[in-house]
């Protein structure tokens, strides 16, 4: 099977959840990091300059033997099944993993809407308010849903759910988004513990050393 993973050159969770699953499963794939200009055109046309089709004019996109697959969740499940980071014979556990992927999507949509605010002080205000209100509320729910007796969210080994939550919350707490406080996770000990566990996983560390810029702020957990 020939795999080509398409995203821009940034470790956003939507891409990392699939890329890291493949990497952890020692599955060979072509890690294609497209230029912003190529992506800008493809948003309009649905096709990259090399002819690759982006089904919904969005990234990430995974091309499997020439067939383009879109949508973060679909890609995460596919990559997770190939690599052992998503169950293939336990529908309940699979659904519980889906919950966390969809949770990551909900938070992403909430935060991404603030990118349209071009007035800097207004954007900062909106993000501060979000962090103290709706995001804090969501994080409290996540904290409640982390069960104490396991290192990982759903399965006995790391799954795509853990990878998604780690990178999502790394992004949100890293300081990269002006107005979003870097102590966002300070009152959520279980979330911080989970993020630290993912971050120190040897395969994750290997991936970071291979693909992240030096001294990249992965988050504050
Ligand atoms: N529903 C899609 C959303 C993906 C998405 O919004 N990707 C962004 C980049 S992170 C994008 O392609 N934005 C361009 C657009 O939506 O026109 C998914 O789950 O993958």
Short mmCIF file of C-alpha atoms and ligand atoms in Angstrom, two decimals, residues 7 12 14 39 43 57-60 71-72, ligand 1:
data_model
loop_
_atom_site.label_atom_id
_atom_site.label_comp_id
_atom_site.label_asym_id
_atom_site.label_seq_id
_atom_site.Cartn_x
_atom_site.Cartn_y
_atom_site.Cartn_z
CA UNK A 7 -0.45 18.86 5.05
CA UNK A 12 -0.95 20.86 14.07
CA UNK A 14 -5.12 17.44 12.62
CA UNK A 39 -2.59 25.21 -0.57
CA UNK A 43 -8.58 25.75 -1.55
CA UNK A 57 -10.53 21.47 -0.72
CA UNK A 58 -9.06 21.01 2.76
CA UNK A 59 -6.09 19.44 4.50
CA UNK A 60 -5.10 17.03 5.96
CA UNK A 71 -11.35 14.66 7.12
CA UNK A 72 -9.15 14.46 10.20
N1 LIG B 1 -13.51 19.00 8.59
C1 LIG B 1 -12.12 19.06 8.20
C2 LIG B 1 -11.57 20.44 8.51
C3 LIG B 1 -10.13 20.58 8.05
C4 LIG B 1 -9.68 22.01 8.04
O1 LIG B 1 -10.41 22.93 8.42
N2 LIG B 1 -8.46 22.16 7.58
C5 LIG B 1 -7.96 23.49 7.38
C6 LIG B 1 -6.45 23.52 7.58
S1 LIG B 1 -6.05 23.05 9.23
C7 LIG B 1 -8.28 23.87 5.96
O2 LIG B 1 -8.10 23.07 5.07
N3 LIG B 1 -8.79 25.07 5.77
C8 LIG B 1 -9.12 25.58 4.47
C9 LIG B 1 -10.58 25.60 4.19
O3 LIG B 1 -11.38 25.06 4.97
O4 LIG B 1 -10.94 26.20 3.20
C10 LIG B 1 -11.33 17.98 8.92
O5 LIG B 1 -11.83 17.43 9.91
O6 LIG B 1 -10.23 17.64 8.47
#
